[in-house]
Short mmCIF file of C-alpha atoms in Angstrom, two decimals:
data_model
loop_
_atom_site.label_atom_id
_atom_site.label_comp_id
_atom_site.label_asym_id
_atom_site.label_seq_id
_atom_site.Cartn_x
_atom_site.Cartn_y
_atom_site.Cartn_z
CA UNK A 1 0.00 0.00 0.00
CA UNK A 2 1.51 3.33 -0.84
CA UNK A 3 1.14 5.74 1.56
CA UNK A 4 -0.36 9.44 0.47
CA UNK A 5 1.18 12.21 2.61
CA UNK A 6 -0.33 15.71 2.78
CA UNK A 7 2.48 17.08 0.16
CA UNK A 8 1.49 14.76 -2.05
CA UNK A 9 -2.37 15.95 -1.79
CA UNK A 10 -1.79 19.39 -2.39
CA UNK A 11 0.12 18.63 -5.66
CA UNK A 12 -2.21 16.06 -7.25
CA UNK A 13 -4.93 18.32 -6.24
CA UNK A 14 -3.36 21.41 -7.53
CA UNK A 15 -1.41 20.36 -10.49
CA UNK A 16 -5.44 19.43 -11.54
CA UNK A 17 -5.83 23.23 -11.22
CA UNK A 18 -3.27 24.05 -12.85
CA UNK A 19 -0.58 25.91 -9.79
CA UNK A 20 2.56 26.09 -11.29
CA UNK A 21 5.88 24.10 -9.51
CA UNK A 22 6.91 27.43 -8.19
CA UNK A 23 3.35 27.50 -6.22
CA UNK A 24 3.52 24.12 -5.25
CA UNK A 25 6.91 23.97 -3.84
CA UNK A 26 6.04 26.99 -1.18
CA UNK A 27 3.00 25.55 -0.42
CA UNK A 28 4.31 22.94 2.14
CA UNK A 29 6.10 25.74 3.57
CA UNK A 30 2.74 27.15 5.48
CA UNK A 31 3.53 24.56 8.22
CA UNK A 32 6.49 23.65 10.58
CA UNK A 33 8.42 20.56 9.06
CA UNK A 34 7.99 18.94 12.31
CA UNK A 35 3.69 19.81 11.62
CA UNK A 36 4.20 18.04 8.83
CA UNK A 37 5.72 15.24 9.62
CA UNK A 38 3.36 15.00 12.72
CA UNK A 39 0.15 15.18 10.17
CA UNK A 40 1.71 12.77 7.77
CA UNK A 41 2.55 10.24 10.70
CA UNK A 42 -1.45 10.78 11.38
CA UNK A 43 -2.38 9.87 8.12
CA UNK A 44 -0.63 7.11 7.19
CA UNK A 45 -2.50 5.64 10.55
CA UNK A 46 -5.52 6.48 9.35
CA UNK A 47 -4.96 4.21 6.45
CA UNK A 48 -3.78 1.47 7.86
CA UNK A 49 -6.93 1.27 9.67
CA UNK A 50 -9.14 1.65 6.60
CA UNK A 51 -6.63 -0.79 4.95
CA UNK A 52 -7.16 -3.20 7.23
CA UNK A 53 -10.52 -3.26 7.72
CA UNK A 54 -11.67 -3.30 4.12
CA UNK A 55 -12.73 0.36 4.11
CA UNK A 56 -12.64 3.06 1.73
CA UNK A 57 -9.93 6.01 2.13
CA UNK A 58 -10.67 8.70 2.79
CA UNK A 59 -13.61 8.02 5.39
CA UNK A 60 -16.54 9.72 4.95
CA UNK A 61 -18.39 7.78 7.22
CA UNK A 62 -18.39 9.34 10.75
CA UNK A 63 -18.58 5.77 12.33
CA UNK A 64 -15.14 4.96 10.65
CA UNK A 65 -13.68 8.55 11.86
CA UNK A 66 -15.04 7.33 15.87
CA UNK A 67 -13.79 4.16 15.89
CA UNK A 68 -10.37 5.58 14.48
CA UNK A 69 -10.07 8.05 17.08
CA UNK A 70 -11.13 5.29 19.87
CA UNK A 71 -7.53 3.09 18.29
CA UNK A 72 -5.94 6.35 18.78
CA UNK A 73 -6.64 6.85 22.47
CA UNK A 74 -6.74 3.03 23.46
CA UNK A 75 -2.83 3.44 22.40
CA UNK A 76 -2.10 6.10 25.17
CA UNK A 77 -2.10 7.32 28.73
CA UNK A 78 -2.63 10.84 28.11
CA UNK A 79 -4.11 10.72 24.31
CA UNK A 80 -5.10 14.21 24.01
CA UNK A 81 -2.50 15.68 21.81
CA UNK A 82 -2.00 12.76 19.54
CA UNK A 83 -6.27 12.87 19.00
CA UNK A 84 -5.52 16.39 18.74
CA UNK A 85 -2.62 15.58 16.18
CA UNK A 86 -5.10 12.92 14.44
CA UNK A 87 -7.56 15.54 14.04
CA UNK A 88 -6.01 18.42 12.54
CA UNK A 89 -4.26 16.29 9.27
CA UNK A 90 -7.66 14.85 8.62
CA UNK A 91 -9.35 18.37 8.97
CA UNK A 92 -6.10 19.21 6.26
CA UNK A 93 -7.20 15.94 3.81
CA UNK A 94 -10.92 16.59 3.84
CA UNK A 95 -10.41 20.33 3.11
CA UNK A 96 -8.22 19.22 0.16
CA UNK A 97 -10.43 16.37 -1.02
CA UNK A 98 -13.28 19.23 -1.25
CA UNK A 99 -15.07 16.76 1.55
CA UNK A 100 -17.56 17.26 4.13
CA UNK A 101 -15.37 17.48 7.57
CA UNK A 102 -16.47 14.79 9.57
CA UNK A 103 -14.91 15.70 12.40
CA UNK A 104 -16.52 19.20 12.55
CA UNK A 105 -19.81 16.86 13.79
CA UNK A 106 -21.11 17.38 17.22
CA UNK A 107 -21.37 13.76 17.99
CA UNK A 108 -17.11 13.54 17.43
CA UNK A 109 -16.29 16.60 19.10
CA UNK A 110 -18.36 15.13 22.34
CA UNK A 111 -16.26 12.29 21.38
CA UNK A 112 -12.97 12.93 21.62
CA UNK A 113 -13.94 15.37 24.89
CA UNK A 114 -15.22 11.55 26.33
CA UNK A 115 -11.71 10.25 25.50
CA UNK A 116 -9.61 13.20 27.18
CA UNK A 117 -11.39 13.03 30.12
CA UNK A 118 -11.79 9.36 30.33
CA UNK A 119 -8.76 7.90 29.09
CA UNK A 120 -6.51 10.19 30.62
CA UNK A 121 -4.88 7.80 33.19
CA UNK A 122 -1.59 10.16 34.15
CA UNK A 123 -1.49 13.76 34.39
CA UNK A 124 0.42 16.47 32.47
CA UNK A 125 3.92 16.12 32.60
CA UNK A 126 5.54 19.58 32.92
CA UNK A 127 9.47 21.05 32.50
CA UNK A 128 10.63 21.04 36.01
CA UNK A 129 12.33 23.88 37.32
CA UNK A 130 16.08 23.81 38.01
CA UNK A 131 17.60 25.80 40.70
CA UNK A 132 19.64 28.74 39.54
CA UNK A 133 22.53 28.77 42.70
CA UNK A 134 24.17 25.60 40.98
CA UNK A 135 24.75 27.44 37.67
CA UNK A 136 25.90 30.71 39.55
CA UNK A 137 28.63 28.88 41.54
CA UNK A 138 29.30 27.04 38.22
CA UNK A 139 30.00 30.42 36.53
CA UNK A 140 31.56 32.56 39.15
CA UNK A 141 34.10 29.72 39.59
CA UNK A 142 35.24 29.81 36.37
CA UNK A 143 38.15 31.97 35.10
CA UNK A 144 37.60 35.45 33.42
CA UNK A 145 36.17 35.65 29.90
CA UNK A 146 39.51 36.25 28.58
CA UNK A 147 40.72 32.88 29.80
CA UNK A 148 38.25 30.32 28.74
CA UNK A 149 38.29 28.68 25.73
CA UNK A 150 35.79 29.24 22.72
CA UNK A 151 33.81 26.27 24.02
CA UNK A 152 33.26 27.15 27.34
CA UNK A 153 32.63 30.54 26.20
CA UNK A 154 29.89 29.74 23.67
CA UNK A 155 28.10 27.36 26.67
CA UNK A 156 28.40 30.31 28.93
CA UNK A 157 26.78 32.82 26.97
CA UNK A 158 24.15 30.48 25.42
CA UNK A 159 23.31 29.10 29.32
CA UNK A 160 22.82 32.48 30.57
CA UNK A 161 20.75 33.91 27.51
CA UNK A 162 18.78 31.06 28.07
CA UNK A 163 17.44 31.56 31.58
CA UNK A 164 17.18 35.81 31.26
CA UNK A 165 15.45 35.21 28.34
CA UNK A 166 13.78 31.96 28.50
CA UNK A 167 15.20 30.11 25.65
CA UNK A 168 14.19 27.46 24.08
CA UNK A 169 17.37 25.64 21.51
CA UNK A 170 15.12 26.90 18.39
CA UNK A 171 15.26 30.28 19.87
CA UNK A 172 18.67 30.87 18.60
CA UNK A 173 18.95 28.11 15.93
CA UNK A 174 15.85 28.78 14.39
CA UNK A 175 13.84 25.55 12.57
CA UNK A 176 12.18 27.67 10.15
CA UNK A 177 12.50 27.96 5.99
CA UNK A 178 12.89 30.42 3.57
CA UNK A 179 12.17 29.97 0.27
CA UNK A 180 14.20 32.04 -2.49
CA UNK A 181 12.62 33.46 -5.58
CA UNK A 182 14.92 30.58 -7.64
CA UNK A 183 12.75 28.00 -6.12
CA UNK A 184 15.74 26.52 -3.17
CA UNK A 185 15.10 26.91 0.47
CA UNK A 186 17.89 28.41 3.49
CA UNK A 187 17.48 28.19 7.42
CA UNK A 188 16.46 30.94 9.02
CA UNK A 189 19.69 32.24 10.94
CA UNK A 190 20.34 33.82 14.27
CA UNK A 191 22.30 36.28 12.95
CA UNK A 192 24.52 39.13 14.72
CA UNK A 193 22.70 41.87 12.52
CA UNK A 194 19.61 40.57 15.21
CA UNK A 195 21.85 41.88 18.50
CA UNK A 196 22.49 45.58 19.17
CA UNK A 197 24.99 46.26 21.88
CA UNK A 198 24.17 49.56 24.23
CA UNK A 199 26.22 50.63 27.10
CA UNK A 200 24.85 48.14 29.57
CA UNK A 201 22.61 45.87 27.85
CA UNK A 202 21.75 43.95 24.32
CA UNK A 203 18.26 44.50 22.17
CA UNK A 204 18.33 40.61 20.78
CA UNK A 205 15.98 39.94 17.94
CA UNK A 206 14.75 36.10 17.63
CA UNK A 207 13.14 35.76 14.01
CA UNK A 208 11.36 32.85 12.41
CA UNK A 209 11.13 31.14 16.24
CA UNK A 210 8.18 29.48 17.56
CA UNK A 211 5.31 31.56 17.73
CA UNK A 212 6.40 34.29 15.35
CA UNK A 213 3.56 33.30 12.74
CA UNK A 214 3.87 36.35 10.95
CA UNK A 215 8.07 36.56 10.73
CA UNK A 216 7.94 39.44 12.23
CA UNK A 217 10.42 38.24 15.03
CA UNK A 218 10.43 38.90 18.94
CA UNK A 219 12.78 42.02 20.22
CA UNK A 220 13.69 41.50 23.82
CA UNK A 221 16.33 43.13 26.02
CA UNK A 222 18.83 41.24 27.51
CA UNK A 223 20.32 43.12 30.18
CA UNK A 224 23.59 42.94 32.04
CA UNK A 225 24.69 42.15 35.87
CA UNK A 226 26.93 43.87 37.96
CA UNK A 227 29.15 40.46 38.57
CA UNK A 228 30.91 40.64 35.33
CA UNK A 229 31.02 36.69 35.60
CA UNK A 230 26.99 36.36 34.91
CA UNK A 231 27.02 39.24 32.85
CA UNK A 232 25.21 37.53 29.86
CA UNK A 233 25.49 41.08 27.82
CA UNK A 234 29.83 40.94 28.38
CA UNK A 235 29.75 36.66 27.78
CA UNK A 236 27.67 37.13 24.14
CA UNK A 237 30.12 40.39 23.43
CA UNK A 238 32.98 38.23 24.35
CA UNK A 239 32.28 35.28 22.57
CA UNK A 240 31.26 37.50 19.00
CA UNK A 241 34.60 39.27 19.39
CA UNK A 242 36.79 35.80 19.84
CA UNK A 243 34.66 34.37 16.75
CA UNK A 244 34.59 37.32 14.45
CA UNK A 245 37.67 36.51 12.18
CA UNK A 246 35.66 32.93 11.87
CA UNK A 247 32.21 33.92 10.78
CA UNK A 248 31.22 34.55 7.63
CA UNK A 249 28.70 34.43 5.19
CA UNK A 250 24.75 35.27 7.01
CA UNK A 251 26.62 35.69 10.39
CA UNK A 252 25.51 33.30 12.83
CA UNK A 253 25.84 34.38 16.38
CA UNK A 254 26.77 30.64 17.44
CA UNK A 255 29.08 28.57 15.60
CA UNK A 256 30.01 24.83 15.01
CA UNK A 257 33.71 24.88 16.91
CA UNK A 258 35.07 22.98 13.71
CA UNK A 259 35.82 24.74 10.40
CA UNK A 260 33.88 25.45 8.15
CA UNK A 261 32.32 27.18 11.38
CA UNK A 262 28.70 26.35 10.27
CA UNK A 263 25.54 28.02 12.24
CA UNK A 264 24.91 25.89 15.22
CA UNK A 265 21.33 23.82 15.05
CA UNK A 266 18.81 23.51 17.53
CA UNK A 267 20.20 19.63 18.57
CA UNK A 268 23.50 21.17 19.18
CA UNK A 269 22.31 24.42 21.54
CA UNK A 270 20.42 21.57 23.39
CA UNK A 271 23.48 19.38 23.78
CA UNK A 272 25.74 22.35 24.87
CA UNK A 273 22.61 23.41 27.80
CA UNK A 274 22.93 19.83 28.60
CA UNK A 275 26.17 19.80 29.39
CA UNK A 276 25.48 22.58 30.89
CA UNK A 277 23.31 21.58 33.56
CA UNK A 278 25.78 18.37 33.97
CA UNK A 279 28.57 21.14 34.68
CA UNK A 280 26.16 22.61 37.46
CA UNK A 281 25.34 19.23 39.37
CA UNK A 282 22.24 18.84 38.24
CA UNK A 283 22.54 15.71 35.81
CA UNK A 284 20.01 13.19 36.83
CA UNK A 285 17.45 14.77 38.44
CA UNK A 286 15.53 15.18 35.27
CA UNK A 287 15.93 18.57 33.84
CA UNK A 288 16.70 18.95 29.92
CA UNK A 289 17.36 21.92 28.10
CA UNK A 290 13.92 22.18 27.80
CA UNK A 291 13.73 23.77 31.72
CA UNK A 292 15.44 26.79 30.99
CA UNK A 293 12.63 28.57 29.74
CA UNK A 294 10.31 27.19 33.01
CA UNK A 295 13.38 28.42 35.15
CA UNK A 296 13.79 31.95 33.60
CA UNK A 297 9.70 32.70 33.87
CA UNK A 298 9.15 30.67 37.19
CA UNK A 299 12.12 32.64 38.81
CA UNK A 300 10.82 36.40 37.01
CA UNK A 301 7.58 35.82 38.50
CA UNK A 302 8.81 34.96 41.98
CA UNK A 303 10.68 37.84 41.76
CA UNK A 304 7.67 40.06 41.39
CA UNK A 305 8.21 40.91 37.86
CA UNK A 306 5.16 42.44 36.11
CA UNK A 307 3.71 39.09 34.16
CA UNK A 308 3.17 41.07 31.27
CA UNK A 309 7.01 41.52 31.26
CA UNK A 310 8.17 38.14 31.47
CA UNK A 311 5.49 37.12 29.56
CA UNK A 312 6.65 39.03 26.30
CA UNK A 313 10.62 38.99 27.41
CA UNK A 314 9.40 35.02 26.83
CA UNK A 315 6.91 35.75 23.93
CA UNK A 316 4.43 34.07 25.51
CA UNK A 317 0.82 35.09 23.89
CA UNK A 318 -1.46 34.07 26.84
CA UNK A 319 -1.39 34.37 30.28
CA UNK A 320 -3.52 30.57 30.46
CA UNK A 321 -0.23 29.14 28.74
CA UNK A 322 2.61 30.90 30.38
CA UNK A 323 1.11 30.05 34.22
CA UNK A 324 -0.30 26.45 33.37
CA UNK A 325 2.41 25.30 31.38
CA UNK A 326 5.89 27.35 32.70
CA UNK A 327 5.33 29.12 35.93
CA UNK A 328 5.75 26.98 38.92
CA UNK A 329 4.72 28.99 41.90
CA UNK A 330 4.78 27.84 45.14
CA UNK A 331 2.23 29.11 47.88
CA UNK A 332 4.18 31.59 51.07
CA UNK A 333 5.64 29.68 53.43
CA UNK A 334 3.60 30.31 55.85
CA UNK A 335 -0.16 29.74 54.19
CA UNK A 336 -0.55 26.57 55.84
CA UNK A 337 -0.21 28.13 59.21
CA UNK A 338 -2.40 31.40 58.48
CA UNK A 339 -4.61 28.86 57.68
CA UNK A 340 -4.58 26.08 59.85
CA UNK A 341 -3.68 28.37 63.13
CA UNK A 342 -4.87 31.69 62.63
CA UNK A 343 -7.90 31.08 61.90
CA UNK A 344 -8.77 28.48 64.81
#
């Protein structure tokens, strides 16, 4: 059975229309690869099911579309993003079919709420906060700027951009495509044009990141520190100054260490927080570079910064999703009592 993928869709369906390759080659681009591939992954589920069971593809029938979504939760603990997933690329294939969306019905929609809430059996997991004393003493123990190599350099500028400004690893090796008016594709780059020095702090630019739809990129200030050990302004200044004779081409803020000094990818900015967080004393307990960003807006909020600070110094677009998903508050430490003893 050959497999049809969403890409594959659009051009049969287009090509019929007449779009010429130039059209069809950007189309894709309106989602993330990693959307994509998620969809795709979807739909080549969905038709093993109708393979197997004799039925025609795509379904129309909403029966078939229910008991697909029921294999789809039976298959997890927490199934709501992968139904989630599951619907979405077969909202996509219906749309391009011309079809009636079957799972726009009222009967699946009280569906798939039944199998959220009843074949959830673990709850969310979230990033877990690191403590930020380990990779203070980590820093302030190392020698000046001056003195470490271009390795520990680029780790300790990238580790303390991440926490002041909530990082993610796609923040500064962005994912996203462009496509040139000769028909090829480039990365997006995190580029030095995107960082303007001032006398005591850095306006950083993040294009083509998560979240920035529209490509109109993020601006956020990253500020310095009196220490000039956790400055992250001086480390980034440093590091751009001890790479400069070595970059070349679109500029890329962080480089491979090897020649031909390449941009560095998202995989490798989450390797070198890894090792970061090994360096602090904090392998094992399991944080990933992934709890940087929960660190940065979990400790800004503690600190009584405004929330609609932190919230766009992390371009976060709703309060519900920065506080369910990345702060971590903790109640005073003495609620219990005001409770338990004041009150008797």
């Amino acid at each position: 059975m050959a497999y049809i993928c969403l890409e594959d869709m659009w051009t049969c369906q287009l090509s019929a229309k007449q779009w010429d390759s130039r059209a069809l080659r950007q189309l894709p681009l309106c989602l993330a690869a990693s959307t994509r591939t998620a969809y795709n992954a979807a739909q080549r589920r969905l038709q093993d099911f109708c393979y197997l069971r004799q039925l025609s593809f795509p379904p129309t029938d909403q029966s078939v579309v229910a008991q697909f979504l029921c294999s789809i939760a039976d298959r997890s603990a927490a199934p709501r993003s992968q139904v989630k997933v599951a619907l979405a690329a077969m909202s996509h294939m219906y749309a391009n079919y011309g079809y009636n969306n079957v799972c726009d019905s009222y009967h699946i929609k009280m569906l798939v709420e039944a199998v959220v809430k009843s074949g959830t059996s673990v709850p969310m997991a979230r990033s877990k906060v690191m403590p930020i004393e380990p990779f203070r003493e980590l820093f302030t123990s190392w020698p000046q700027n001056a003195q470490l190599d271009i390795a520990e350099l680029r780790l300790k500028a990238i580790s303390l951009m991440a926490l002041v400004l909530m990082l993610r690893p796609s923040d500064i090796a962005p994912k996203a495509v462009r496509f040139k008016a000769d028909g090829s594709f480039s990365d997006f780059v995190f580029s030095t044009d995107h960082i303007v020095f001032g006398d005591k702090e850095a306006t950083v630019t993040l294009h083509g990141v998560k979240n920035d739809m529209t490509r109109t990129g993020f601006s956020v200030i990253l500020q310095g520190t009196s220490d000039i050990k956790l400055n992250p302004v001086q480390a980034l200044k440093d590091y751009l100054l001890r790479t400069e004779d070595v970059r070349a081409g679109n500029k890329p803020v962080f480089l491979s260490l090897l020649p031909p000094h390449r941009a560095t990818n998202a995989g490798t900015v989450a390797s070198i927080l890894n090792k970061a967080i090994k360096l602090a004393g904090l392998e094992g307990r399991g944080f990933s570079a992934k709890s940087f960003r929960p660190t940065g807006a979990t400790a800004a909020i503690d600190m009584q910064c405004d929330p609609d600070i932190a919230m766009r110094q992390g371009r976060w677009k709703t309060r519900s999703v920065f506080y369910e998903h990345y702060v971590h508050l903790k109640p005073p430490p003495a609620l219990a009592h005001d409770i338990l003893e004041l009150h008797a």
